[in-house]
Short mmCIF file of C-alpha atoms in Angstrom, two decimals:
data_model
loop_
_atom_site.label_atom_id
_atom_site.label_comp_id
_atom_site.label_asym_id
_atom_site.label_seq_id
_atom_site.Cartn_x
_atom_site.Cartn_y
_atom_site.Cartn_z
CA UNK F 1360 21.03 7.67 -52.45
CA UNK F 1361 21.22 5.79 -48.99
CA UNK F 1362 23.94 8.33 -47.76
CA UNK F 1363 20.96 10.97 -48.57
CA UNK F 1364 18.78 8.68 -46.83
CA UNK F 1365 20.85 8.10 -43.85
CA UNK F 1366 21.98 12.32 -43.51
CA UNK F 1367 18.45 13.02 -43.96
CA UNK F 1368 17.23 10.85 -40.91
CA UNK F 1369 19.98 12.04 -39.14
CA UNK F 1370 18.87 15.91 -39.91
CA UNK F 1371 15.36 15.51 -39.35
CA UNK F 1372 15.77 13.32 -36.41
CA UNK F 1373 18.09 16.01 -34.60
CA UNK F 1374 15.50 18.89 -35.36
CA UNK F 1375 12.48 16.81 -34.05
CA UNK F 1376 14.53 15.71 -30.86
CA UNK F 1377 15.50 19.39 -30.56
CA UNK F 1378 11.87 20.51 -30.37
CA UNK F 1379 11.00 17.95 -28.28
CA UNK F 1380 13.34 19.01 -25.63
CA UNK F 1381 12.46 22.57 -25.76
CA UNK F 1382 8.65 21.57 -25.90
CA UNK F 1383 8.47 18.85 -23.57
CA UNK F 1384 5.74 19.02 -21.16
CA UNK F 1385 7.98 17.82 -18.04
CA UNK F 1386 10.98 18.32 -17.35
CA UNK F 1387 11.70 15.27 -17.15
CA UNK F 1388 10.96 14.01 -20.80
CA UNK F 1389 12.70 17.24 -21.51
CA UNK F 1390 16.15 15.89 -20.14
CA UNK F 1391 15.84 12.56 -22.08
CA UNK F 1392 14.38 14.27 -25.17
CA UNK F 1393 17.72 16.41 -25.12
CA UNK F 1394 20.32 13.21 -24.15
CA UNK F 1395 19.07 11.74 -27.20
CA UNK F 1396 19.50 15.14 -29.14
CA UNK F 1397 23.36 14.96 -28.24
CA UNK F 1398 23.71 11.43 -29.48
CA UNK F 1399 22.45 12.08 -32.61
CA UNK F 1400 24.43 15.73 -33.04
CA UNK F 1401 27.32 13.50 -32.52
CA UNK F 1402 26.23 11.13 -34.99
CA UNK F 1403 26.17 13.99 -37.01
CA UNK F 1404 29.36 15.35 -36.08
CA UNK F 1405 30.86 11.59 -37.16
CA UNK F 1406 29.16 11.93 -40.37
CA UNK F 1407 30.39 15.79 -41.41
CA UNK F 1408 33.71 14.09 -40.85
CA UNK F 1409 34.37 15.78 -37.38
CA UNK F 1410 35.40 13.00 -35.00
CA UNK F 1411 36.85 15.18 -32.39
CA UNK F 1412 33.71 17.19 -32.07
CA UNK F 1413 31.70 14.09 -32.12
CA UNK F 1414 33.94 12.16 -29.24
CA UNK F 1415 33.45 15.75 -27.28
CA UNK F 1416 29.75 15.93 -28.05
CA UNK F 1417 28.65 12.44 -27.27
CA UNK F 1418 30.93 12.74 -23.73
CA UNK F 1419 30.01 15.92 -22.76
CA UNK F 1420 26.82 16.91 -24.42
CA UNK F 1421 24.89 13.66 -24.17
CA UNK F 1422 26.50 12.08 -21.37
CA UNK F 1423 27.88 14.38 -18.45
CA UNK F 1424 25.37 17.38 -19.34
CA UNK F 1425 23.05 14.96 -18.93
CA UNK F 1426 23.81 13.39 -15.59
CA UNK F 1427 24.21 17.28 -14.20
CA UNK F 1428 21.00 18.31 -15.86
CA UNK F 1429 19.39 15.01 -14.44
CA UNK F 1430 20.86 15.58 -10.54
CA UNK F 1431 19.66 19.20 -10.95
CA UNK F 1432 16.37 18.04 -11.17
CA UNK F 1433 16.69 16.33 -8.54
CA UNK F 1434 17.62 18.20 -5.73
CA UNK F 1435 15.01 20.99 -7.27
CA UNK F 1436 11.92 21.02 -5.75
CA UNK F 1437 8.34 19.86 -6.99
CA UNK F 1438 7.35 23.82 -8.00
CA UNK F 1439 7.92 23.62 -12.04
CA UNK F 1440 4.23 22.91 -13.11
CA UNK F 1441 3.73 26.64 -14.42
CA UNK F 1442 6.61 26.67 -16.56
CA UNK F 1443 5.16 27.13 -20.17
CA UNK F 1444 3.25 30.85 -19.84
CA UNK F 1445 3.37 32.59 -23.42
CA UNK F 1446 4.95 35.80 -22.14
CA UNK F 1447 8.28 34.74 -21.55
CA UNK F 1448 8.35 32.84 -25.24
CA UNK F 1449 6.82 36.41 -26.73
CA UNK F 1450 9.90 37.97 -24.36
CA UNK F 1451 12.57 35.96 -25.64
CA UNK F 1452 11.14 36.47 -29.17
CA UNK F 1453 11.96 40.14 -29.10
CA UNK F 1454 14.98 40.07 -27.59
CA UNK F 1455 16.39 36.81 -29.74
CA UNK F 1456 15.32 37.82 -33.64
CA UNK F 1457 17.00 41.65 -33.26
CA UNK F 1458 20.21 39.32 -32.08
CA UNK F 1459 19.64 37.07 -35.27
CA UNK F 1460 19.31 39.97 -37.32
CA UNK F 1461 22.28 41.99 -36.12
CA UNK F 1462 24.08 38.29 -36.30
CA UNK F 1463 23.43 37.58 -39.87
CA UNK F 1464 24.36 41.27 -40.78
CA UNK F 1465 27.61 40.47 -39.88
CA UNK F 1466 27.97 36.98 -40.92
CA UNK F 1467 27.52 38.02 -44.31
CA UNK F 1468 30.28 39.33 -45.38
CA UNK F 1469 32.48 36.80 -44.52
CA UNK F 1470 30.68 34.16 -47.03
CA UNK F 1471 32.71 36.44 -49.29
CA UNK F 1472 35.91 35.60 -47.93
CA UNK F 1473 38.04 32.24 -49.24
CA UNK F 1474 38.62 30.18 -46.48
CA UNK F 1475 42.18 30.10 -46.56
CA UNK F 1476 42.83 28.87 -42.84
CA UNK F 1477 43.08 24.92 -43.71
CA UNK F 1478 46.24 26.14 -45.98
CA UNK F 1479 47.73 28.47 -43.43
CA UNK F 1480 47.02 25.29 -40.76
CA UNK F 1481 48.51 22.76 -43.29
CA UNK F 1482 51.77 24.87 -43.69
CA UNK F 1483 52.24 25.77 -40.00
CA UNK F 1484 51.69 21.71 -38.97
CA UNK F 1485 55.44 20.39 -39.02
CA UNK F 1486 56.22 23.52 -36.31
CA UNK F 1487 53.43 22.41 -34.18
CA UNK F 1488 54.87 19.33 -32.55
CA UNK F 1489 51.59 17.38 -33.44
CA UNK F 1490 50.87 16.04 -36.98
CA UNK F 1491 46.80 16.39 -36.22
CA UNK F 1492 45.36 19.62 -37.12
CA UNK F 1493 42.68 19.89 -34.48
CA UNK F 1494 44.86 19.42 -31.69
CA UNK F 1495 47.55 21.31 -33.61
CA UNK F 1496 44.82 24.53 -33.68
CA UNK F 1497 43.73 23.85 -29.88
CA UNK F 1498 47.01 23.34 -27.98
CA UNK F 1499 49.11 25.49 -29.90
CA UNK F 1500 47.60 27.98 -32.83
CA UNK F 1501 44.79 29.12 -30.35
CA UNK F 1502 45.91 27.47 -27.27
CA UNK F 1503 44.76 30.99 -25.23
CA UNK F 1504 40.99 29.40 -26.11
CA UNK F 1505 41.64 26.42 -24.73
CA UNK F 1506 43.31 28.47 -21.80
CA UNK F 1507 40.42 30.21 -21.32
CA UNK F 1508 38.36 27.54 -21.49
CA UNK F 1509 39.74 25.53 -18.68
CA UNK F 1510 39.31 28.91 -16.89
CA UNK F 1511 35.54 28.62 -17.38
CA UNK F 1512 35.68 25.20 -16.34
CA UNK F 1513 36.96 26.32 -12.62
CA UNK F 1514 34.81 29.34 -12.80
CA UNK F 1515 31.91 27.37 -13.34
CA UNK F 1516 32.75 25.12 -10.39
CA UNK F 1517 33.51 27.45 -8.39
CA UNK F 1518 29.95 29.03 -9.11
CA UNK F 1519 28.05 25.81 -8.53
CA UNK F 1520 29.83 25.72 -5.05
CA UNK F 1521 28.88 29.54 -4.26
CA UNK F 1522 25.29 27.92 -4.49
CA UNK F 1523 25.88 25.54 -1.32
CA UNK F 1524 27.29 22.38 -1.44
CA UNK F 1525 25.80 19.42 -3.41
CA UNK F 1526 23.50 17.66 -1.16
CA UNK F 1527 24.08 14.52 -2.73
CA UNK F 1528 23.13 11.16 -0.84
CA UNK F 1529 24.82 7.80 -2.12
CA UNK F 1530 22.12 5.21 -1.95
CA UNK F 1531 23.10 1.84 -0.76
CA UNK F 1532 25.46 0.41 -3.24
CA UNK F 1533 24.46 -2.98 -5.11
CA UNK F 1534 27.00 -6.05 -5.27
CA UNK F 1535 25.90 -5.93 -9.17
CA UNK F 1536 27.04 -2.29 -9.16
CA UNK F 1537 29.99 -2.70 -7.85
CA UNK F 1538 31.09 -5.77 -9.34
CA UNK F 1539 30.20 -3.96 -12.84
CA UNK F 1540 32.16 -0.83 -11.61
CA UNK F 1541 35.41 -2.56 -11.15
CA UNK F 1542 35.43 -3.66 -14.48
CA UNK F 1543 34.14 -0.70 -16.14
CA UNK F 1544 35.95 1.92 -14.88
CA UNK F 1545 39.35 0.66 -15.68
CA UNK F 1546 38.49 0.13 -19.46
CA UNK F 1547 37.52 3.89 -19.37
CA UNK F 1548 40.57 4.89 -17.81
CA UNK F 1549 42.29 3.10 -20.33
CA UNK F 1550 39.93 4.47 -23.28
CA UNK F 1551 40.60 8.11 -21.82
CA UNK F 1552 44.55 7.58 -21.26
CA UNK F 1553 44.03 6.54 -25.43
CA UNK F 1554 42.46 9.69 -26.47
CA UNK F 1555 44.72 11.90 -24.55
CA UNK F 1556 48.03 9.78 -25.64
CA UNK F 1557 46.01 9.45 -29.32
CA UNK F 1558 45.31 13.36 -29.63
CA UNK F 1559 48.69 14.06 -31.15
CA UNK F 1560 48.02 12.45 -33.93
CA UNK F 1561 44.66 11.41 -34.42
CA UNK F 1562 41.18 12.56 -33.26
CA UNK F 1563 40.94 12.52 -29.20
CA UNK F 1564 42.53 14.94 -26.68
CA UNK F 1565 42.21 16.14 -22.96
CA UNK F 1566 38.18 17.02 -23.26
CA UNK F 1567 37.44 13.64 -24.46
CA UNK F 1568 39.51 11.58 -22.12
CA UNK F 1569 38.94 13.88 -19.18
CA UNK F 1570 35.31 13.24 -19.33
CA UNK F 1571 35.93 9.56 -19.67
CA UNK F 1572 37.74 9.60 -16.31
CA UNK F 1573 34.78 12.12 -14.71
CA UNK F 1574 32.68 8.82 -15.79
CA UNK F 1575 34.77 6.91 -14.04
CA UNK F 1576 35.32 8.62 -11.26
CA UNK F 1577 31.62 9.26 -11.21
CA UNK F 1578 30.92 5.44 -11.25
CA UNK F 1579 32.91 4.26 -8.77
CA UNK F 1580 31.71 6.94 -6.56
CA UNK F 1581 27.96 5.66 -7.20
CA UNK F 1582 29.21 2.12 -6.36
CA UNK F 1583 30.55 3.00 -3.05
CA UNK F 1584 34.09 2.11 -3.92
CA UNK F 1585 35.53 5.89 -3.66
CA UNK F 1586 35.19 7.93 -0.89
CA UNK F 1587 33.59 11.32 -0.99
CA UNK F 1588 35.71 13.74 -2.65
CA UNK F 1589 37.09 16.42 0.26
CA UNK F 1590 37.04 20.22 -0.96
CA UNK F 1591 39.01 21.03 2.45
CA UNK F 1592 41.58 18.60 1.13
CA UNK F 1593 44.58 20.36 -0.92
CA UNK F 1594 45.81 17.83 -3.27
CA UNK F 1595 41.91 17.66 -4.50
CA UNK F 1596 42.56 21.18 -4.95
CA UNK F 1597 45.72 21.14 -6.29
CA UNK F 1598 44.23 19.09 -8.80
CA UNK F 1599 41.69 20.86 -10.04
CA UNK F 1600 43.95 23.79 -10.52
CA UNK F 1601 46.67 21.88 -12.23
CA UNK F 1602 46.05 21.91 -15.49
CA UNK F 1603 45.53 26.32 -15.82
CA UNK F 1604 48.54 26.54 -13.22
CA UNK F 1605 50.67 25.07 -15.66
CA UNK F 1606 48.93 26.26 -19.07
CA UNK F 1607 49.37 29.81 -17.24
CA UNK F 1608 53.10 28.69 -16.22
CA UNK F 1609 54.15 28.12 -19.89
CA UNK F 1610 52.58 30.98 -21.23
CA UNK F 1611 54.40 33.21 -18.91
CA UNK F 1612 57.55 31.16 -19.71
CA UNK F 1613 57.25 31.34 -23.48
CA UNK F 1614 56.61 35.01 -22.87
CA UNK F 1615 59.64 35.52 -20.62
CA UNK F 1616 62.03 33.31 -22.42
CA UNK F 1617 61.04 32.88 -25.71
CA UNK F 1618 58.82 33.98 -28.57
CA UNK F 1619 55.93 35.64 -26.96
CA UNK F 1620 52.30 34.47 -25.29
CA UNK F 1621 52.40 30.97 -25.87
CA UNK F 1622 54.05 30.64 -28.73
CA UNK F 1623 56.46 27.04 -28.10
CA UNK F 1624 59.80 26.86 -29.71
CA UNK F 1625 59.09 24.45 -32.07
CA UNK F 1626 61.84 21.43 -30.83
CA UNK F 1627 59.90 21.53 -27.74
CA UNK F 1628 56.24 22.03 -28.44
CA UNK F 1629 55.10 18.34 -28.53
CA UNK F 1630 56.25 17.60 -25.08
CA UNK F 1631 54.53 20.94 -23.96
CA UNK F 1632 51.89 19.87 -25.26
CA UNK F 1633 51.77 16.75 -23.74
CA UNK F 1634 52.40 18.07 -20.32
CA UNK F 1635 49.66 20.58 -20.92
CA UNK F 1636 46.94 18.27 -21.82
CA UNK F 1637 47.97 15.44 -19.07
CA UNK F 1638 47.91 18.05 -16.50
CA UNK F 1639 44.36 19.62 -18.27
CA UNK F 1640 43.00 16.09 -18.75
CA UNK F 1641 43.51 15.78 -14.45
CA UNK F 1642 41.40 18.59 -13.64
CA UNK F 1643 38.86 18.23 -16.42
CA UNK F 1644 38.05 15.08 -15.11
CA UNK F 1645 37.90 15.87 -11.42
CA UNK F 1646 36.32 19.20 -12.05
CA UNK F 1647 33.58 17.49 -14.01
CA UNK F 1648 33.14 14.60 -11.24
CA UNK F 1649 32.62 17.32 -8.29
CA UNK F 1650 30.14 19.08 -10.47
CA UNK F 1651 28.11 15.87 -10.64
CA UNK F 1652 28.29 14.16 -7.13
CA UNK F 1653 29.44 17.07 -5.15
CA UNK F 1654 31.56 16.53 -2.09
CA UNK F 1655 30.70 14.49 1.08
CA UNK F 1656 26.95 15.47 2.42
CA UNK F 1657 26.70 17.20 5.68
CA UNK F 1658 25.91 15.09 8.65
CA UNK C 675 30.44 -19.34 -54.61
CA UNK C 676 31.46 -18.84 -50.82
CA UNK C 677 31.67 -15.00 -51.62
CA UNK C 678 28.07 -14.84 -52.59
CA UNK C 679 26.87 -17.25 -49.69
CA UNK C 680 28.65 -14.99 -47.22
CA UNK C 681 26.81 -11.96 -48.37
CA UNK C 682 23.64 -13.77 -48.47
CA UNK C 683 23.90 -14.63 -44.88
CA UNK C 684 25.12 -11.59 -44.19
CA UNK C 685 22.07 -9.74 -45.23
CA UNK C 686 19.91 -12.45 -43.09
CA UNK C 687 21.95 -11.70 -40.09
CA UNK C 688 21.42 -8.00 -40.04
CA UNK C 689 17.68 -8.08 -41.29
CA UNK C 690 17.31 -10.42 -38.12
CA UNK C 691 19.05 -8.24 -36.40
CA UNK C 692 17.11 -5.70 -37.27
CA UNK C 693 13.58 -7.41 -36.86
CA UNK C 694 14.52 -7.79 -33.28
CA UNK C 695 15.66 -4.10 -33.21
CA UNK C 696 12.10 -3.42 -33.96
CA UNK C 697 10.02 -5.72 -31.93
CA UNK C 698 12.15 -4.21 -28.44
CA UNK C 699 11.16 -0.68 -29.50
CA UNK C 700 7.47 -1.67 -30.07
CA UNK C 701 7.59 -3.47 -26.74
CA UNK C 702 9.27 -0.92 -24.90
CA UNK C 703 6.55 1.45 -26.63
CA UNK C 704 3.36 -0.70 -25.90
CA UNK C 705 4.13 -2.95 -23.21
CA UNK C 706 1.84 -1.76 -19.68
CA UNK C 707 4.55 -1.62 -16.99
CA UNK C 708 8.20 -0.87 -16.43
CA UNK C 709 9.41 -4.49 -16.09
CA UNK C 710 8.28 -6.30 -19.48
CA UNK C 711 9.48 -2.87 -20.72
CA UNK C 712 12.51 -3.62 -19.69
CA UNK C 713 12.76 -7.49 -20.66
CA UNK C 714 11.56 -6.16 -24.13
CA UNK C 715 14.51 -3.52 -24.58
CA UNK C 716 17.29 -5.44 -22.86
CA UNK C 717 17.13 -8.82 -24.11
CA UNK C 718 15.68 -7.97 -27.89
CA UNK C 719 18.34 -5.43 -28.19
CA UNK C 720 21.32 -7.56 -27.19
CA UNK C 721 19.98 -10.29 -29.58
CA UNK C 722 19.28 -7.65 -32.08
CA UNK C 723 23.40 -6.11 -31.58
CA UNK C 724 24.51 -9.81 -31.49
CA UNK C 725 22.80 -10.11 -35.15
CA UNK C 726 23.82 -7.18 -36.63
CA UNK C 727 27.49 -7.63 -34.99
CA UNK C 728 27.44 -11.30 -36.81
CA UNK C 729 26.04 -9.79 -39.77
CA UNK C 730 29.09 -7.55 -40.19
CA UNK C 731 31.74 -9.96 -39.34
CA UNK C 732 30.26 -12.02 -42.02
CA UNK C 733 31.93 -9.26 -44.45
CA UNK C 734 35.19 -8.28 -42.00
CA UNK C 735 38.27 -8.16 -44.12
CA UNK C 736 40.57 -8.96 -41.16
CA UNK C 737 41.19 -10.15 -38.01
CA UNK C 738 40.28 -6.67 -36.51
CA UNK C 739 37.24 -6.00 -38.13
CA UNK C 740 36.24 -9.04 -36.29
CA UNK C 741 37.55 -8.61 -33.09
CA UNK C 742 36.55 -5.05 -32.66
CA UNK C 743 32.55 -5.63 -32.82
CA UNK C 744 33.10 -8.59 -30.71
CA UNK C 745 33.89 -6.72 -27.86
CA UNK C 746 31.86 -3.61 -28.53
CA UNK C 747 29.03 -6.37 -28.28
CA UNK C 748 30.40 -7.91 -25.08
CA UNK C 749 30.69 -5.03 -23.32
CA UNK C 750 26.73 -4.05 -24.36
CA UNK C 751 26.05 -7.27 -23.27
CA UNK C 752 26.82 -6.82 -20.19
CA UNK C 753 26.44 -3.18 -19.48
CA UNK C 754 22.59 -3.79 -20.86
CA UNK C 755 22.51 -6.75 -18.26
CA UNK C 756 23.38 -4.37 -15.16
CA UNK C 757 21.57 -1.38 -16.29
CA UNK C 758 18.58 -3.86 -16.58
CA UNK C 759 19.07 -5.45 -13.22
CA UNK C 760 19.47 -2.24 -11.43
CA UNK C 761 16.30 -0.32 -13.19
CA UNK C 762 14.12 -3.79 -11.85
CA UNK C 763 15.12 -3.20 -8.77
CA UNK C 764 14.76 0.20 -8.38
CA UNK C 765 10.99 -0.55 -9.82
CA UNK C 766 11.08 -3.75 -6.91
CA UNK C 767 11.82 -1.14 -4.46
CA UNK C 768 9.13 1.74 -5.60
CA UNK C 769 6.81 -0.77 -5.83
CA UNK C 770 7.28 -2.59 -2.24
CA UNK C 771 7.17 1.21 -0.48
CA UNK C 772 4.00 2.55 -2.54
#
């Protein structure tokens, strides 16, 4: 009964937030309306028994997306008051429920099928080199998704810098700040060095822990106690190309030497692993912090 | 005996804990400007955490289950503190140039 109670809170609570940010008369409210919307997905996440997804969600959904979608609105200008007309909602009608339609057509049939992938993942596990199935999946099953995904991480930085650079002034930092900052941001370092060192075996990994560092790196940045991140520098770049150089490096070794496409010889695959997601967790973070607070401002 | 006198306090701890929960959201809902707002959500809510953290050490079965709340509350405590500081004076400052 209070499990019910609790799950149905939780259910109707993330529709009503979800509303709210799509209906929101500013954007503004919209922003916070959708923050709160992440927290409570990953409360959800938590409860469906899905810690990974709810460590990635309440890091990345609620917090970073957040801080972007907040700093976009700031550097946009004050011309957003004629957002809400009724043609574009009729216009995205018409073009979204054909999508649904043609969606659910083909979802169907595979209600059908009997899910026999936890089996097939339970089986494969001792050849993985980790003994925790997400990770197991992410870094080595389907490790060209999480390839690709740290492609679309670049590629989306290197869109947001096609765009101009961040204009993005530093205010004066605050003793308080800073004195907070120093002891903050090494207990996230040291939570995100957990969830990448804990991802082997139990939920965590290089998304998690990489946007833990962004925070970080973020923070200290905001106190003054960094200085502005250099795009003309190479080791920043370096950095932020890391973790695909090497993913990329051994996929074309495994390919060359071994198996095929990524596929690790077992004796070796947890210290692949390892080196793929420290190198990953690197530019994650520092990807994520650039996207934030930019480099240096001009002048 | 002790069993059932550590659950009943444990239930007063969190109900308080709770109560104080409440009265910082109704503040931060009805108070008039950003700074009792503020002294409403920050200091209710680290009272309220405090209870509800006591509350479920009251029932901990070990020495972690203690110490893990502890410093999940600590580090609100203080995170709640800045964050508080810094919103005042970013209200001080709006204030002072409008």
């Amino acid at each position: 009964m209070a499990e019910w109670l609790l799950d149905g809170t939780l259910g109707l609570l993330l529709l009503g937030l979800a509303g709210g940010a799509l209906l929101a008369p500013s954007l503004y409210a919209g922003i916070l309306l959708f923050m709160a919307f992440g927290l409570v997905l990953a409360l959800v996440w938590a409860r469906l028994g899905a810690p990974d997804l709810a460590l990635a969600e309440a890091a990345i959904g609620a917090g970073l997306t957040g801080v972007l979608l907040f700093a976009a609105l700031a550097r946009q200008e004050q011309a957003e008051a004629a957002a809400t007309e009724r043609r574009p909602l009729l216009a995205a009608a018409l073009v979204v429920l054909p999508l649904a339609i043609l969606l659910l057509q083909g979802l169907v049939p595979s209600l059908a099928l009997a899910p026999d992938l936890p089996d097939s993942i339970r089986s494969h596990l001792p050849d993985s080199g980790v003994s925790h199935p997400v990770t197991a999946v992410l870094l080595n099953f389907r490790a060209w998704d999480t390839l690709l995904e740290l492609a679309v991480l670049l590629l989306a930085l290197l869109g947001a810098r096609q765009l101009g650079p961040a204009r993005f002034a530093v205010a004066a930092p605050w003793p308080l700040l800073q004195a907070w900052s120093r002891l903050l941001a090494p207990l996230l370092v040291l939570t995100g060095g957990y969830l990448l060192w804990r991802g082997s075996h139990a939920p965590g990994g290089a998304f998690q822990g990489g946007a833990l560092f962004a925070a970080a790196l973020v923070l200290l940045r905001l106190a003054g106690l960094l200085p502005a991140l250099r795009w003309s520098s190479w080791p920043l770049r370096l950095v932020l190309l890391i973790g695909l150089l090497l993913f990329l490096a051994v996929a074309a070794g495994t390919a060359w030497l071994g198996a095929g496409w990524l596929s690790y010889p077992p004796a070796w695959a947890g210290a692949l692993i390892l080196a793929i997601e420290t190198a990953a967790i690197l530019s994650i973070a520092f990807t994520l912090s650039l996207l934030v607070i930019g480099e240096e401002p001009p002048g | 005996m002790t069993e059932a006198l550590l659950t009943a306090l444990s239930w007063l701890l969190l109900a308080g804990g709770l109560l104080f929960f409440a009265a910082g959201s109704i503040g931060l809902l009805r108070f008039p400007d950003a700074c009792s707002r503020l002294h409403a959500l920050t200091k209710a809510d680290a009272l309220g955490l405090g209870l509800v953290v006591a509350g479920l050490i009251c029932r901990a079965d070990g020495p972690l289950t203690v110490a893990r709340p502890l410093l999940i509350w600590l580090l609100l405590l203080a995170s709640s503190a800045t964050a508080c500081l810094l919103l005042a004076r970013l209200v001080r400052e709006e204030r002072d140039d409008g």
